[in-house]
Amino acid sequence: MIDISESVMQFLLALIVVGPLIGAVLALLPAPPGLKGKSPDQAVLRHGVTVTGVILIATIVLALGFDHDRPSRIQATTDISWIPALHVRIHLGIDGISLPLLVLTALLTFLCALYSYFKMPSGPSPKAFVALILLLESGTLATFAVLDLLLFFLAFEMVLIPMYFLIARWGGAERQAAAWKFILFTLLGSVVMLLGILLIGVKSGTFDIMALATDNGRGLTTSVQVIAVLAIGIGLAVKTPMWPLHSWLPDAHTAAPTVGSVLLAGVLLKMGTYGFVRILLPVAPDGFRTFAPYLAAFAVVGIIYGSLACLNLAKQGAKGDLKRLIAYSSVGHMGFVLLGIATMTPTGVNGALFANIAHGLITGLLFFLVGALKDRTGTSDLDTLAEQGGMALYGKAPRLGGLLAFAAVASLGLPGLAGFWGEMLALFGAFKPADDLSRPAFLVFMAIAAFGTLLTAAYMLVVVRRVCMGPRPTEAAPAVADVQGYEFAAWTPLVALTVLAGLWPAALLGLTNPAVQKLLAGGLQ
C-alpha cells in the first residue's frame, strides 16, 4: 500500500465520480480535444478507452492509498452542504464495503470500452454509444460512493436512461420491448423507493447515511422503519433482481449488446444489494428484522426458480438461448446474496458481499464469451448451434472452449474459484442467523439453497457438454475463430481475479469484515 494524503484521496474519489460524466460530454463534441484516429468513429471509441482507463488507474491508486488497517472507517470523505433547506449534502466516502465495488465497476467498464474499440456493436453513431457508457459508469460509481440518501437515489436513477438506450438502439431482436420492460419495472420500483427515502428523511431530520447508520434506527419508530424498509426494499429488489420482480432481466439480457449485458450483470445488479447493506441494515434494523425471513424465503425461491429455468433452457429441444440462460442464472446467484443479507450476521453479509464481486467477475466473463460465440456463429441458441454441425469448441476453438468451461465451473461454485466462497458463507450464515431470527426457518432456507447449488452444477455442466464437448465437427461444419488478441486482453483480468479471489479470499474478506462488523453493531461514523 502507498501513503497518500487525505486531500489527494478526496480528489481521486471526486475524479472517479465526475470524470466519466465530463468524458461523456466531451465524447459528444464535434471534435473532442486530443482525439486522433483513422476516422471520427475510431477516435471517439479511443476516447472511451482513454477515459475509462484513466478512471480505472485512479481507482487503483485510491485502493492502494486506502488505509487497509482501518477498513471500517469512512475514508476520502467530502462533505459539502448542497441544499440546506432539505438538509441534503454532497457527501462522498468509501470503506471496505464500497471500495471493492468501485474497483469492479471501473474494471468492467474499461474492459467493455476496450472490447468495443475492436468490436463495436451494430447501431447508431459510436459518439452516443461512448457517451452512454461513460454516463452509466458515472452513475454507478456515484451510487457506491455517495453517503446521502437523496444523492444515492439520484445516482441510482442516473443509470436507467443510458442502459435503456444501450438496449433499445444497439440491442438485438425485440430490443424495444425489452428496453421498455426494463425501464418500466425499474422506474416503478424507484418511485416506491423514493417514498421510503423521504419518509426516513422527514422523520429523522437528515438524509445523511452515516448519521442515520450511527443512530441505528433509534430515532425512528418501529412502524416507520417497517414502512421504510418495505418501500425502499421493493425498489432495491427490482434492481437486484429478486424473484418475483425479476421478469425484466432475461429479456433485457437477451436483447442487450454484449457490453450492455456485461455491465448490467456485473455492475447494475450490485446496486440493489449494496443498498440493502448500506442503507436498510444499519438505518432501519428493526424494520429489516421484520422482513428478513420473507426476504430469505423469496431468495431461496429465486435460487430454485432460476436454476430450474436454466435446466429447462439447457436441455435438448428447448430452443434455449445462452444469454437468456445466463440471465436466469443471475436470478439464482443473486438469491444467495439476498439470503446472506437476510441472515443479519457478519458471516452471511460478508458472504453476500463476496458473492457480489464473484458474480460480477464470472458472469461478466460469461457474457463476453457468449457474445463472442454469437458474433462468430450468428446465434446463441443451443439447438441451432448443434444443427450447424456440432460446436465441439474444444476441437474447433480450444481456447474459447476452455474459457467457456472455466467460466461455467466457476459459476457453479467450484472450490478454489471465486464463486465458491460467497455462496458457502451465505449458507453458513443461514445455518446460524441473528439471535432474534427463527433458526428452524433459516435451516430450511439453507437446505433449499444448498439443493440449488446442485441444480446450478447440473445446468452448467449440460451447457459445457453441449457447446464444448458436442459431436465431432464434420467437414461441412462452419469454422469458428479462436480467441483474438483484443479478446484475450479484455478477458484475462477477469480470469485472473476469479482465480485470485478463489485462492486468496482473505484479500476481499479482510476489507469487508471489519466494516460489516461495525455496520451490524450500529457504530458507523
Coordinates of C-alpha atoms in Angstrom, one line a residue:
M1 CA 0.0 0.0 0.0
I2 CA 1.1 3.6 -0.5
D3 CA 0.9 6.6 1.7
I4 CA -1.5 9.2 0.1
S5 CA -2.7 12.3 1.9
E6 CA -6.4 12.7 2.7
S7 CA -6.8 15.7 0.3
V8 CA -5.4 13.6 -2.6
M9 CA -7.7 10.8 -1.7
Q10 CA -10.7 13.2 -1.8
F11 CA -9.6 14.5 -5.2
L12 CA -9.3 10.9 -6.5
L13 CA -12.7 9.9 -5.4
A14 CA -14.3 13.1 -6.8
L15 CA -12.4 12.4 -10.1
I16 CA -13.7 8.9 -10.2
V17 CA -17.3 10.0 -9.8
V18 CA -17.3 13.1 -12.0
G19 CA -14.6 12.1 -14.5
P20 CA -16.8 9.8 -16.7
L21 CA -19.5 12.4 -16.8
I22 CA -17.1 15.0 -18.1
G23 CA -15.8 12.4 -20.6
A24 CA -19.4 11.7 -21.8
V25 CA -19.9 15.4 -22.6
L26 CA -16.5 15.6 -24.4
A27 CA -17.5 12.5 -26.4
L28 CA -20.5 14.4 -27.9
L29 CA -18.4 17.3 -29.1
P30 CA -17.9 17.6 -32.9
A31 CA -14.1 17.1 -32.4
P32 CA -13.3 16.1 -28.8
P33 CA -9.9 17.6 -27.8
G34 CA -6.8 15.3 -28.0
L35 CA -8.5 12.6 -30.0
K36 CA -6.9 11.1 -33.1
G37 CA -7.8 8.1 -35.3
K38 CA -8.2 6.9 -38.8
S39 CA -11.8 8.0 -38.6
P40 CA -14.1 10.0 -36.3
D41 CA -15.7 6.8 -35.1
Q42 CA -12.4 5.3 -34.2
A43 CA -11.3 8.5 -32.5
V44 CA -14.4 8.6 -30.2
L45 CA -14.0 4.9 -29.3
R46 CA -10.4 5.6 -28.4
H47 CA -11.7 8.4 -26.2
G48 CA -13.9 5.9 -24.4
V49 CA -10.9 3.6 -23.8
T50 CA -8.8 6.5 -22.6
V51 CA -11.4 8.0 -20.1
T52 CA -12.3 4.6 -18.6
G53 CA -8.6 3.7 -18.4
V54 CA -7.9 6.9 -16.5
I55 CA -10.8 6.2 -14.1
L56 CA -9.5 2.7 -13.6
I57 CA -6.0 3.9 -12.8
A58 CA -7.4 6.5 -10.4
T59 CA -9.5 3.8 -8.7
I60 CA -6.5 1.5 -8.3
V61 CA -4.4 4.4 -6.8
L62 CA -7.3 5.1 -4.5
A63 CA -7.4 1.4 -3.5
L64 CA -3.6 1.4 -2.9
G65 CA -3.9 4.6 -0.8
F66 CA -6.8 3.2 1.2
D67 CA -5.9 2.5 4.9
H68 CA -6.3 -1.2 4.9
D69 CA -5.6 -1.3 8.7
R70 CA -8.9 0.5 9.3
P71 CA -11.3 -0.6 6.5
S72 CA -14.3 0.1 8.7
R73 CA -13.5 3.9 8.7
I74 CA -15.1 6.1 6.0
Q75 CA -12.2 7.5 4.0
A76 CA -11.6 10.0 1.2
T77 CA -14.6 11.9 2.6
T78 CA -16.0 15.1 1.1
D79 CA -18.9 16.7 2.9
I80 CA -20.4 19.9 1.4
S81 CA -23.8 21.4 2.0
W82 CA -25.8 21.3 -1.2
I83 CA -29.5 22.0 -0.4
P84 CA -29.6 23.4 3.2
A85 CA -33.4 23.6 3.2
L86 CA -33.7 19.9 2.7
H87 CA -30.5 19.0 4.7
V88 CA -29.0 17.5 1.6
R89 CA -25.2 17.3 1.4
I90 CA -22.7 16.3 -1.2
H91 CA -21.2 13.6 1.0
L92 CA -18.8 11.2 -0.6
G93 CA -16.7 8.5 1.1
I94 CA -15.6 4.9 0.8
D95 CA -15.0 2.0 3.2
G96 CA -14.3 -1.7 2.9
I97 CA -17.8 -2.4 1.7
S98 CA -17.8 0.1 -1.2
L99 CA -14.2 0.0 -2.3
P100 CA -14.3 -3.4 -4.0
L101 CA -17.5 -2.4 -5.9
L102 CA -15.8 0.8 -7.1
V103 CA -12.8 -1.2 -8.4
L104 CA -15.1 -3.8 -10.0
T105 CA -17.2 -1.1 -11.8
A106 CA -14.1 0.7 -13.1
L107 CA -12.5 -2.5 -14.3
L108 CA -15.6 -3.9 -16.1
T109 CA -16.3 -0.5 -17.8
F110 CA -12.7 -0.2 -19.0
L111 CA -12.8 -3.8 -20.4
C112 CA -16.1 -3.1 -22.1
A113 CA -14.7 0.1 -23.7
L114 CA -11.6 -1.8 -24.8
Y115 CA -13.7 -4.6 -26.3
S116 CA -16.0 -2.2 -28.1
Y117 CA -13.0 -0.4 -29.7
F118 CA -12.3 -3.6 -31.6
K119 CA -15.9 -4.9 -31.8
M120 CA -18.3 -2.1 -31.8
P121 CA -22.0 -3.4 -31.7
S122 CA -24.0 -2.5 -34.8
G123 CA -26.2 0.5 -34.3
P124 CA -26.1 4.3 -34.5
S125 CA -23.1 6.6 -34.2
P126 CA -20.3 5.5 -31.7
K127 CA -20.4 9.0 -30.2
A128 CA -23.7 8.3 -28.5
F129 CA -22.6 4.8 -27.5
V130 CA -19.4 6.0 -25.8
A131 CA -21.3 8.9 -24.1
L132 CA -23.9 6.4 -22.7
I133 CA -21.2 4.0 -21.5
L134 CA -19.4 6.8 -19.6
L135 CA -22.7 8.2 -18.2
L136 CA -23.6 4.7 -17.0
E137 CA -20.1 4.4 -15.3
S138 CA -20.5 7.8 -13.6
G139 CA -23.9 6.9 -12.2
T140 CA -22.8 3.5 -11.0
L141 CA -19.6 4.8 -9.3
A142 CA -21.6 7.6 -7.7
T143 CA -24.0 5.0 -6.2
F144 CA -21.2 3.3 -4.4
A145 CA -19.5 6.5 -3.3
V146 CA -22.3 8.8 -2.1
L147 CA -23.3 8.9 1.6
D148 CA -26.6 10.9 1.3
L149 CA -29.9 9.2 0.7
L150 CA -31.2 11.7 -1.9
L151 CA -27.9 11.6 -3.8
F152 CA -28.0 7.8 -3.6
F153 CA -31.4 7.9 -5.2
L154 CA -30.3 10.3 -8.0
A155 CA -27.2 8.2 -8.8
F156 CA -29.4 5.1 -8.6
E157 CA -31.7 6.5 -11.2
M158 CA -28.9 8.0 -13.4
V159 CA -28.0 4.6 -14.9
L160 CA -31.5 3.9 -16.1
I161 CA -31.6 6.1 -19.2
P162 CA -28.2 5.1 -20.6
M163 CA -29.0 1.4 -20.1
Y164 CA -32.4 1.9 -21.8
F165 CA -30.8 3.4 -24.9
L166 CA -28.0 0.8 -25.0
I167 CA -30.6 -1.9 -25.2
A168 CA -33.0 0.0 -27.5
R169 CA -30.5 1.3 -30.0
W170 CA -27.7 -1.3 -30.0
G171 CA -29.5 -4.4 -29.0
G172 CA -30.7 -7.4 -30.9
A173 CA -34.1 -8.8 -31.7
E174 CA -37.1 -7.4 -29.7
R175 CA -34.8 -4.8 -28.2
Q176 CA -37.6 -2.1 -28.0
A177 CA -39.9 -4.3 -25.9
A178 CA -37.0 -5.4 -23.7
A179 CA -35.9 -1.8 -23.2
W180 CA -39.4 -0.6 -22.3
K181 CA -39.9 -3.5 -19.9
F182 CA -36.5 -2.7 -18.2
I183 CA -37.3 1.0 -17.8
L184 CA -40.9 0.5 -16.6
F185 CA -40.0 -2.1 -13.9
T186 CA -37.1 -0.1 -12.5
L187 CA -38.9 3.3 -12.6
L188 CA -42.0 1.9 -10.8
G189 CA -39.7 0.4 -8.2
S190 CA -37.8 3.6 -7.8
V191 CA -41.0 5.6 -7.2
V192 CA -41.8 3.5 -4.3
M193 CA -38.2 3.6 -3.1
L194 CA -38.3 7.4 -3.1
L195 CA -41.3 7.5 -0.8
G196 CA -39.4 5.4 1.7
I197 CA -36.3 7.6 1.5
L198 CA -38.4 10.7 2.0
L199 CA -40.1 9.1 5.0
I200 CA -36.8 8.4 6.7
G201 CA -35.5 11.9 5.9
V202 CA -38.6 13.6 7.2
K203 CA -38.9 11.6 10.4
S204 CA -35.2 11.7 11.3
G205 CA -34.4 15.2 10.1
T206 CA -31.4 14.1 7.9
F207 CA -30.6 12.3 4.7
D208 CA -27.0 11.6 5.7
I209 CA -26.5 7.9 5.6
M210 CA -23.6 7.9 8.1
A211 CA -25.6 9.9 10.7
L212 CA -28.6 7.6 10.2
A213 CA -26.4 4.5 10.5
T214 CA -24.7 5.7 13.7
D215 CA -28.2 6.4 15.1
N216 CA -29.0 2.8 14.1
G217 CA -32.8 3.4 13.9
R218 CA -33.1 4.8 17.4
G219 CA -34.6 8.0 16.1
L220 CA -37.3 6.1 14.1
T221 CA -40.2 4.2 15.4
T222 CA -40.6 0.6 14.5
S223 CA -43.7 1.3 12.4
V224 CA -41.8 4.0 10.4
Q225 CA -38.9 1.5 9.9
V226 CA -41.2 -1.2 8.7
I227 CA -42.8 1.1 6.1
A228 CA -39.5 2.5 5.0
V229 CA -37.9 -1.0 4.6
L230 CA -40.9 -2.2 2.6
A231 CA -40.8 0.8 0.3
I232 CA -37.1 1.1 -0.2
G233 CA -36.7 -2.7 -0.3
I234 CA -39.1 -3.0 -3.3
G235 CA -37.1 -0.6 -5.3
L236 CA -33.8 -2.4 -4.4
A237 CA -35.4 -5.8 -5.0
V238 CA -36.4 -4.8 -8.6
K239 CA -32.8 -3.8 -9.4
T240 CA -31.2 -6.9 -7.7
P241 CA -33.4 -8.6 -9.2
M242 CA -35.3 -10.7 -6.6
W243 CA -38.0 -13.2 -7.5
P244 CA -40.8 -12.5 -8.5
L245 CA -39.7 -9.0 -9.6
H246 CA -37.1 -10.4 -12.0
S247 CA -39.0 -10.8 -15.2
W248 CA -37.5 -7.8 -16.9
L249 CA -34.0 -9.3 -16.6
P250 CA -34.0 -12.2 -19.1
D251 CA -35.5 -10.1 -21.8
A252 CA -33.0 -7.2 -21.2
H253 CA -30.0 -9.5 -21.3
T254 CA -31.2 -11.4 -24.4
A255 CA -31.7 -8.2 -26.3
A256 CA -28.7 -6.2 -25.0
P257 CA -25.4 -5.9 -26.8
T258 CA -22.5 -7.9 -25.3
V259 CA -21.1 -5.0 -23.3
G260 CA -24.6 -4.0 -22.2
S261 CA -25.1 -7.5 -20.7
V262 CA -21.7 -7.4 -19.1
L263 CA -22.4 -4.1 -17.3
L264 CA -26.0 -5.0 -16.5
A265 CA -25.0 -8.3 -14.8
G266 CA -21.6 -7.3 -13.5
V267 CA -22.4 -3.8 -12.1
L268 CA -26.0 -2.7 -12.2
L269 CA -27.4 -5.7 -10.3
K270 CA -25.0 -4.9 -7.4
M271 CA -26.6 -1.5 -6.8
G272 CA -29.7 -3.2 -5.4
T273 CA -27.9 -5.5 -3.0
Y274 CA -25.5 -2.7 -2.0
G275 CA -28.5 -0.6 -1.0
F276 CA -29.7 -3.4 1.3
V277 CA -26.4 -3.5 3.1
R278 CA -25.5 0.2 3.1
I279 CA -29.0 1.6 3.9
L280 CA -31.6 -0.8 5.2
L281 CA -29.4 -2.9 7.6
P282 CA -27.9 -0.1 9.6
V283 CA -30.6 2.6 9.2
A284 CA -33.7 0.6 9.9
P285 CA -32.6 -2.6 11.7
D286 CA -35.9 -3.3 13.4
G287 CA -37.8 -2.9 10.2
F288 CA -35.4 -5.1 8.4
R289 CA -35.6 -7.7 11.1
T290 CA -39.3 -7.9 10.5
F291 CA -38.9 -8.7 6.8
A292 CA -35.7 -10.7 7.0
P293 CA -37.5 -14.2 7.0
Y294 CA -39.6 -13.1 4.0
L295 CA -36.5 -11.8 2.1
A296 CA -34.8 -15.1 2.8
A297 CA -37.8 -17.0 1.5
F298 CA -38.0 -15.0 -1.7
A299 CA -34.3 -15.5 -2.1
V300 CA -34.3 -19.3 -1.9
V301 CA -37.4 -19.5 -4.2
G302 CA -35.3 -17.4 -6.7
I303 CA -32.4 -19.8 -6.4
I304 CA -34.5 -22.8 -7.2
Y305 CA -36.6 -21.0 -9.9
G306 CA -33.6 -19.6 -11.6
S307 CA -31.8 -23.0 -11.6
L308 CA -34.9 -24.9 -12.9
A309 CA -35.4 -22.3 -15.7
C310 CA -31.7 -22.8 -16.7
L311 CA -32.1 -26.5 -16.7
N312 CA -35.1 -26.2 -19.0
L313 CA -33.3 -23.9 -21.3
A314 CA -30.2 -26.2 -21.4
K315 CA -32.0 -29.4 -22.3
Q316 CA -32.1 -30.5 -25.9
G317 CA -35.1 -29.3 -28.0
A318 CA -35.9 -26.4 -25.7
K319 CA -34.5 -23.7 -28.0
G320 CA -32.5 -22.4 -25.1
D321 CA -30.7 -19.1 -25.7
L322 CA -27.4 -19.0 -23.9
K323 CA -27.7 -15.3 -23.0
R324 CA -31.2 -16.0 -21.5
L325 CA -29.8 -19.0 -19.6
I326 CA -27.1 -16.9 -18.0
A327 CA -29.6 -14.2 -17.2
Y328 CA -31.7 -16.7 -15.3
S329 CA -28.6 -18.0 -13.6
S330 CA -28.1 -14.5 -12.2
V331 CA -31.5 -14.7 -10.5
G332 CA -30.2 -17.7 -8.7
H333 CA -26.8 -16.3 -7.8
M334 CA -28.3 -13.1 -6.5
G335 CA -30.6 -15.2 -4.4
F336 CA -27.6 -16.3 -2.5
V337 CA -26.6 -12.7 -2.0
L338 CA -30.0 -11.8 -0.6
L339 CA -30.0 -14.9 1.6
G340 CA -26.7 -13.8 3.1
I341 CA -28.0 -10.3 3.8
A342 CA -31.2 -11.7 5.3
T343 CA -29.3 -13.6 8.0
M344 CA -28.2 -10.3 9.5
T345 CA -24.9 -11.9 10.6
P346 CA -21.4 -10.9 9.8
T347 CA -20.8 -14.3 8.1
G348 CA -23.9 -14.0 5.9
V349 CA -23.4 -10.4 5.0
N350 CA -19.7 -11.0 4.2
G351 CA -20.7 -13.9 2.0
A352 CA -23.2 -11.7 0.2
L353 CA -20.6 -9.0 -0.5
F354 CA -18.1 -11.6 -1.7
A355 CA -20.7 -13.3 -3.9
N356 CA -21.5 -9.8 -5.4
I357 CA -17.9 -9.4 -6.6
A358 CA -17.6 -13.0 -7.7
H359 CA -20.8 -12.8 -9.7
G360 CA -19.6 -9.6 -11.4
L361 CA -16.3 -11.2 -12.5
I362 CA -17.7 -14.6 -13.5
T363 CA -21.0 -13.5 -15.2
G364 CA -19.2 -10.7 -16.9
L365 CA -16.8 -13.2 -18.4
L366 CA -19.7 -15.5 -19.4
F367 CA -21.5 -12.7 -21.3
F368 CA -18.3 -11.7 -23.0
L369 CA -17.8 -15.3 -24.1
V370 CA -21.3 -15.9 -25.3
G371 CA -21.3 -12.6 -27.1
A372 CA -18.1 -13.7 -28.9
L373 CA -19.7 -17.0 -29.8
K374 CA -22.7 -15.3 -31.2
D375 CA -20.5 -12.9 -33.2
R376 CA -18.8 -16.0 -34.8
T377 CA -21.8 -18.1 -35.5
G378 CA -24.7 -15.6 -35.7
T379 CA -26.6 -17.3 -33.0
S380 CA -26.6 -18.1 -29.3
D381 CA -29.3 -20.8 -29.5
L382 CA -28.1 -24.1 -28.2
D383 CA -30.1 -26.3 -30.7
T384 CA -29.2 -24.1 -33.6
L385 CA -25.5 -24.3 -32.8
A386 CA -25.8 -28.1 -32.7
E387 CA -27.7 -28.1 -36.1
Q388 CA -24.7 -26.3 -37.6
G389 CA -22.7 -29.5 -37.3
G390 CA -21.9 -29.5 -33.7
M391 CA -19.9 -26.9 -31.8
A392 CA -17.3 -29.1 -30.1
L393 CA -15.4 -25.9 -29.2
Y394 CA -12.6 -27.9 -27.7
G395 CA -11.7 -29.1 -31.2
K396 CA -12.7 -26.0 -33.3
A397 CA -11.6 -23.2 -31.0
P398 CA -9.9 -24.8 -28.0
R399 CA -9.0 -21.6 -26.1
L400 CA -12.6 -20.2 -26.5
G401 CA -14.0 -23.6 -25.4
G402 CA -11.6 -23.8 -22.4
L403 CA -12.5 -20.3 -21.3
L404 CA -16.2 -21.1 -21.5
A405 CA -15.8 -24.3 -19.5
F406 CA -13.7 -22.3 -16.9
A407 CA -16.4 -19.7 -16.5
A408 CA -19.1 -22.3 -16.2
V409 CA -17.3 -24.3 -13.5
A410 CA -16.5 -21.0 -11.7
S411 CA -20.2 -20.1 -11.9
L412 CA -21.3 -23.4 -10.4
G413 CA -19.1 -22.7 -7.3
L414 CA -16.1 -25.0 -7.8
P415 CA -13.8 -24.8 -4.7
G416 CA -10.7 -22.8 -5.4
L417 CA -12.5 -20.2 -7.6
A418 CA -14.3 -17.1 -6.6
G419 CA -17.9 -18.4 -7.0
F420 CA -17.4 -20.9 -4.1
W421 CA -16.8 -18.6 -1.1
G422 CA -19.7 -16.2 -1.3
E423 CA -22.4 -18.9 -1.6
M424 CA -20.7 -21.1 1.1
L425 CA -20.6 -18.1 3.6
A426 CA -24.2 -17.3 2.8
L427 CA -25.2 -20.9 3.7
F428 CA -23.1 -20.7 6.9
G429 CA -24.9 -17.5 7.8
A430 CA -28.3 -19.2 7.3
F431 CA -27.1 -22.1 9.5
K432 CA -26.9 -19.7 12.4
P433 CA -28.8 -16.5 11.7
A434 CA -29.1 -13.5 14.0
D435 CA -30.4 -14.4 17.5
D436 CA -33.8 -12.8 17.1
L437 CA -34.5 -14.7 13.8
S438 CA -36.1 -18.1 13.6
R439 CA -33.3 -20.6 13.3
P440 CA -35.5 -23.5 12.2
A441 CA -36.9 -21.4 9.3
F442 CA -33.4 -20.4 8.2
L443 CA -32.2 -24.0 8.4
V444 CA -35.0 -24.9 5.9
F445 CA -33.8 -22.0 3.7
M446 CA -30.3 -23.2 4.0
A447 CA -31.3 -26.7 2.9
I448 CA -33.2 -25.4 -0.1
A449 CA -30.4 -23.1 -1.2
A450 CA -27.9 -26.0 -0.9
F451 CA -30.0 -28.1 -3.2
G452 CA -29.9 -25.1 -5.6
T453 CA -26.2 -25.4 -5.8
L454 CA -26.6 -29.0 -7.2
L455 CA -29.1 -27.7 -9.8
T456 CA -26.6 -25.0 -10.8
A457 CA -23.9 -27.6 -11.3
A458 CA -26.3 -29.7 -13.4
Y459 CA -27.3 -27.0 -15.9
M460 CA -23.8 -25.6 -16.2
L461 CA -22.3 -29.0 -16.9
V462 CA -25.1 -29.6 -19.5
V463 CA -24.1 -26.3 -21.2
V464 CA -20.4 -27.3 -21.3
R465 CA -21.3 -30.8 -22.6
R466 CA -23.5 -29.4 -25.4
V467 CA -21.3 -26.5 -26.5
C468 CA -17.7 -27.6 -25.7
M469 CA -18.0 -31.3 -26.0
G470 CA -20.6 -31.8 -28.7
P471 CA -20.3 -34.3 -31.6
R472 CA -17.1 -34.3 -33.6
P473 CA -17.3 -31.5 -36.1
T474 CA -17.9 -32.6 -39.7
E475 CA -16.1 -31.2 -42.7
A476 CA -19.2 -29.2 -43.5
A477 CA -19.4 -27.6 -40.0
P478 CA -18.6 -23.9 -40.1
A479 CA -15.2 -22.8 -38.8
V480 CA -15.0 -20.9 -35.5
A481 CA -12.2 -18.4 -34.9
D482 CA -10.4 -18.9 -31.7
V483 CA -9.7 -16.1 -29.1
Q484 CA -8.4 -12.9 -30.7
G485 CA -5.8 -10.6 -29.2
Y486 CA -8.2 -8.0 -28.0
E487 CA -10.5 -10.6 -26.5
F488 CA -7.5 -12.1 -24.6
A489 CA -6.8 -8.6 -23.3
A490 CA -10.4 -8.0 -22.2
W491 CA -10.9 -11.4 -20.6
T492 CA -7.6 -12.2 -18.9
P493 CA -8.2 -9.8 -15.9
L494 CA -11.5 -11.5 -15.2
V495 CA -10.0 -15.0 -15.3
A496 CA -7.0 -13.9 -13.1
L497 CA -9.2 -12.2 -10.5
T498 CA -11.6 -15.2 -10.4
V499 CA -8.7 -17.5 -9.6
L500 CA -7.1 -15.0 -7.1
A501 CA -10.3 -14.4 -5.2
G502 CA -10.9 -18.2 -5.0
L503 CA -7.4 -19.0 -3.7
W504 CA -7.0 -15.9 -1.5
P505 CA -10.4 -14.9 -0.2
A506 CA -8.8 -13.1 2.7
A507 CA -7.9 -10.3 0.3
L508 CA -11.5 -9.3 -0.1
L509 CA -12.9 -10.5 3.3
G510 CA -10.1 -8.6 5.1
L511 CA -11.7 -5.4 3.6
T512 CA -15.4 -6.2 4.1
N513 CA -15.4 -8.0 7.5
P514 CA -14.4 -5.1 9.8
A515 CA -16.8 -2.8 8.0
V516 CA -19.6 -5.3 8.3
Q517 CA -18.9 -5.9 11.9
K518 CA -19.2 -2.2 12.7
L519 CA -22.2 -1.8 10.5
L520 CA -24.2 -4.5 12.2
A521 CA -23.1 -3.2 15.6
G522 CA -24.6 0.2 14.7
G523 CA -21.4 2.0 15.3
L524 CA -20.6 3.6 12.0
Q525 CA -19.2 7.1 12.0

